C-alpha positions as YAML, in Angstrom:
chain: A
units: angstrom
residues:
- id: 1
  name: MET
  ca: [-20.50, 12.85, -0.95]
- id: 2
  name: SER
  ca: [-18.75, 13.36, 2.35]
- id: 3
  name: ALA
  ca: [-15.72, 11.40, 3.59]
- id: 4
  name: ILE
  ca: [-18.01, 9.90, 6.08]
- id: 5
  name: ASN
  ca: [-20.14, 8.02, 3.49]
- id: 6
  name: LYS
  ca: [-17.14, 6.91, 1.44]
- id: 7
  name: PRO
  ca: [-15.96, 3.31, 1.31]
- id: 8
  name: LYS
  ca: [-12.54, 2.78, 3.11]
- id: 9
  name: LEU
  ca: [-10.08, 1.53, 0.86]
- id: 10
  name: LEU
  ca: [-6.82, 0.15, 2.19]
- id: 11
  name: VAL
  ca: [-4.09, 0.07, -0.55]
- id: 12
  name: ALA
  ca: [-1.00, -2.12, 0.06]
- id: 13
  name: ALA
  ca: [2.04, -1.94, -1.85]
- id: 14
  name: ASP
  ca: [5.88, -2.91, -1.09]
- id: 15
  name: SER
  ca: [7.11, 0.14, -2.92]
- id: 16
  name: TYR
  ca: [5.94, 3.84, -3.49]
- id: 17
  name: LEU
  ca: [7.42, 7.26, -3.70]
- id: 18
  name: PRO
  ca: [9.86, 8.56, -3.07]
- id: 19
  name: ARG
  ca: [11.30, 5.25, -4.65]
- id: 20
  name: TRP
  ca: [10.15, 5.40, -8.37]
- id: 21
  name: ASP
  ca: [8.90, 2.21, -10.15]
- id: 22
  name: GLY
  ca: [5.64, 0.64, -11.81]
- id: 23
  name: ILE
  ca: [3.78, 0.53, -8.61]
- id: 24
  name: ALA
  ca: [4.63, 4.16, -7.51]
- id: 25
  name: ARG
  ca: [3.66, 5.35, -11.18]
- id: 26
  name: THR
  ca: [0.34, 3.52, -10.99]
- id: 27
  name: LEU
  ca: [-0.58, 4.60, -7.69]
- id: 28
  name: SER
  ca: [0.56, 8.21, -8.17]
- id: 29
  name: GLU
  ca: [-1.65, 8.54, -11.12]
- id: 30
  name: LEU
  ca: [-4.73, 6.68, -9.90]
- id: 31
  name: LEU
  ca: [-5.07, 7.52, -6.24]
- id: 32
  name: PRO
  ca: [-5.79, 11.22, -6.78]
- id: 33
  name: HIS
  ca: [-8.95, 10.20, -8.79]
- id: 34
  name: MET
  ca: [-9.85, 7.39, -6.50]
- id: 35
  name: ALA
  ca: [-9.68, 10.00, -3.57]
- id: 36
  name: GLN
  ca: [-13.08, 11.36, -4.91]
- id: 37
  name: ASP
  ca: [-14.99, 8.28, -4.08]
- id: 38
  name: PHE
  ca: [-12.97, 6.38, -1.44]
- id: 39
  name: ASP
  ca: [-11.25, 7.25, 1.86]
- id: 40
  name: ILE
  ca: [-7.82, 5.85, 1.09]
- id: 41
  name: ARG
  ca: [-5.14, 4.48, 3.38]
- id: 42
  name: LEU
  ca: [-1.90, 3.69, 1.77]
- id: 43
  name: ILE
  ca: [0.33, 1.29, 3.63]
- id: 44
  name: ILE
  ca: [3.85, 1.29, 2.27]
- id: 45
  name: PRO
  ca: [7.61, 1.04, 3.29]
- id: 46
  name: ASP
  ca: [8.95, 4.25, 4.72]
- id: 47
  name: TYR
  ca: [11.59, 5.18, 1.97]
- id: 48
  name: PRO
  ca: [13.56, 7.95, 3.04]
- id: 49
  name: GLY
  ca: [12.59, 11.37, 1.19]
- id: 50
  name: GLU
  ca: [9.49, 13.27, 0.46]
- id: 51
  name: ARG
  ca: [6.21, 11.94, -0.58]
- id: 52
  name: PRO
  ca: [3.64, 14.04, -2.34]
- id: 53
  name: SER
  ca: [0.73, 15.25, -0.29]
- id: 54
  name: LEU
  ca: [-2.48, 13.62, -1.70]
- id: 55
  name: GLU
  ca: [-5.77, 15.03, -0.70]
- id: 56
  name: GLY
  ca: [-8.06, 12.09, 0.84]
- id: 57
  name: VAL
  ca: [-4.84, 9.72, 1.03]
- id: 58
  name: THR
  ca: [-3.29, 8.95, 4.44]
- id: 59
  name: TYR
  ca: [0.09, 7.18, 4.51]
- id: 60
  name: VAL
  ca: [0.77, 4.32, 6.90]
- id: 61
  name: SER
  ca: [4.49, 3.80, 6.91]
- id: 62
  name: LEU
  ca: [6.24, 0.73, 7.98]
- id: 63
  name: PRO
  ca: [9.98, 0.92, 8.75]
- id: 64
  name: LEU
  ca: [12.52, -0.42, 6.69]
- id: 65
  name: ILE
  ca: [14.76, -3.45, 7.94]
- id: 66
  name: PRO
  ca: [18.29, -2.17, 8.26]
- id: 67
  name: LEU
  ca: [20.79, -3.32, 5.69]
- id: 68
  name: LEU
  ca: [18.33, -5.80, 3.96]
- id: 69
  name: HIS
  ca: [17.93, -4.81, 0.52]
- id: 70
  name: SER
  ca: [18.22, -5.89, -3.15]
- id: 71
  name: GLY
  ca: [19.62, -3.32, -5.27]
- id: 72
  name: ASP
  ca: [17.73, -0.02, -4.54]
- id: 73
  name: PHE
  ca: [14.62, -2.10, -3.21]
- id: 74
  name: ARG
  ca: [14.50, -2.11, 0.83]
- id: 75
  name: PHE
  ca: [12.54, -4.65, 2.54]
- id: 76
  name: PRO
  ca: [9.64, -3.43, 5.11]
- id: 77
  name: CYS
  ca: [9.36, -4.50, 8.68]
- id: 78
  name: VAL
  ca: [5.90, -5.92, 8.32]
- id: 79
  name: LEU
  ca: [4.53, -5.35, 11.74]
- id: 80
  name: PRO
  ca: [1.33, -7.69, 12.24]
- id: 81
  name: TRP
  ca: [-0.34, -5.35, 14.85]
- id: 82
  name: VAL
  ca: [-0.37, -2.48, 12.24]
- id: 83
  name: ILE
  ca: [-1.39, -4.81, 9.50]
- id: 84
  name: LYS
  ca: [-4.25, -6.17, 11.63]
- id: 85
  name: ARG
  ca: [-5.53, -2.72, 12.78]
- id: 86
  name: GLN
  ca: [-5.42, -1.22, 9.18]
- id: 87
  name: VAL
  ca: [-7.29, -4.30, 7.86]
- id: 88
  name: GLU
  ca: [-9.60, -3.57, 10.41]
- id: 89
  name: TRP
  ca: [-10.41, -0.18, 9.35]
- id: 90
  name: ALA
  ca: [-10.89, -1.39, 5.78]
- id: 91
  name: ASP
  ca: [-14.18, -2.02, 3.74]
- id: 92
  name: ILE
  ca: [-11.83, -3.29, 0.68]
- id: 93
  name: LEU
  ca: [-8.16, -4.24, 0.43]
- id: 94
  name: TRP
  ca: [-6.46, -3.50, -2.96]
- id: 95
  name: THR
  ca: [-2.83, -5.06, -3.06]
- id: 96
  name: HIS
  ca: [0.08, -4.35, -5.38]
- id: 97
  name: THR
  ca: [2.20, -7.21, -4.27]
- id: 98
  name: ALA
  ca: [1.82, -10.77, -3.10]
- id: 99
  name: VAL
  ca: [4.43, -10.95, -0.46]
- id: 100
  name: SER
  ca: [5.61, -8.96, 2.35]
- id: 101
  name: ILE
  ca: [3.07, -6.04, 2.94]
- id: 102
  name: GLY
  ca: [0.52, -7.12, 0.41]
- id: 103
  name: GLY
  ca: [1.02, -10.77, 1.40]
- id: 104
  name: ALA
  ca: [0.51, -9.93, 5.25]
- id: 105
  name: CYS
  ca: [-2.43, -7.67, 4.21]
- id: 106
  name: ILE
  ca: [-4.15, -10.51, 2.14]
- id: 107
  name: ARG
  ca: [-3.92, -13.07, 4.95]
- id: 108
  name: GLU
  ca: [-5.32, -10.76, 7.46]
- id: 109
  name: ALA
  ca: [-8.23, -9.74, 5.02]
- id: 110
  name: THR
  ca: [-8.89, -13.28, 4.56]
- id: 111
  name: GLN
  ca: [-9.33, -13.79, 8.23]
- id: 112
  name: GLN
  ca: [-11.41, -10.74, 8.63]
- id: 113
  name: ASP
  ca: [-13.52, -11.52, 5.67]
- id: 114
  name: VAL
  ca: [-12.68, -8.10, 3.89]
- id: 115
  name: PRO
  ca: [-12.89, -8.14, 0.11]
- id: 116
  name: ILE
  ca: [-9.52, -8.20, -1.69]
- id: 117
  name: VAL
  ca: [-8.67, -6.93, -5.15]
- id: 118
  name: SER
  ca: [-5.10, -7.73, -6.22]
- id: 119
  name: MET
  ca: [-3.01, -6.14, -8.90]
- id: 120
  name: ILE
  ca: [0.44, -7.82, -9.30]
- id: 121
  name: HIS
  ca: [2.97, -5.78, -11.19]
- id: 122
  name: SER
  ca: [5.24, -8.28, -12.61]
- id: 123
  name: ALA
  ca: [8.58, -8.27, -14.67]
- id: 124
  name: GLU
  ca: [8.59, -11.72, -16.55]
- id: 125
  name: TRP
  ca: [11.67, -10.77, -18.28]
- id: 126
  name: VAL
  ca: [13.72, -10.56, -15.17]
- id: 127
  name: VAL
  ca: [14.99, -13.98, -14.05]
...
């Protein structure tokens, strides 16, 4: 199947490599396999450092808000025009968070009637 015929999957996450966590691990293991069947865009915070080049996956990076962080987690600047443009491109939205980038993409996908699949990575033991 050529890239032209593949469904367009927008993956929204508030964390990804080079920051290592459960979301990064999940996506780094699944996306190379999923790229065989989907044209994938991954919208993520622009954490400093190197990201792996994944065939069939395009990165859309959002800048980090200066000085706003919690531990090693940095908050992205969610740019509405970028979110709107990426959701317009997508056939399906797959989110990994319900706030920040994921939440903004969910709201926009709802307005555009783009199907949404959500996977929430949670840490119930953290209060």
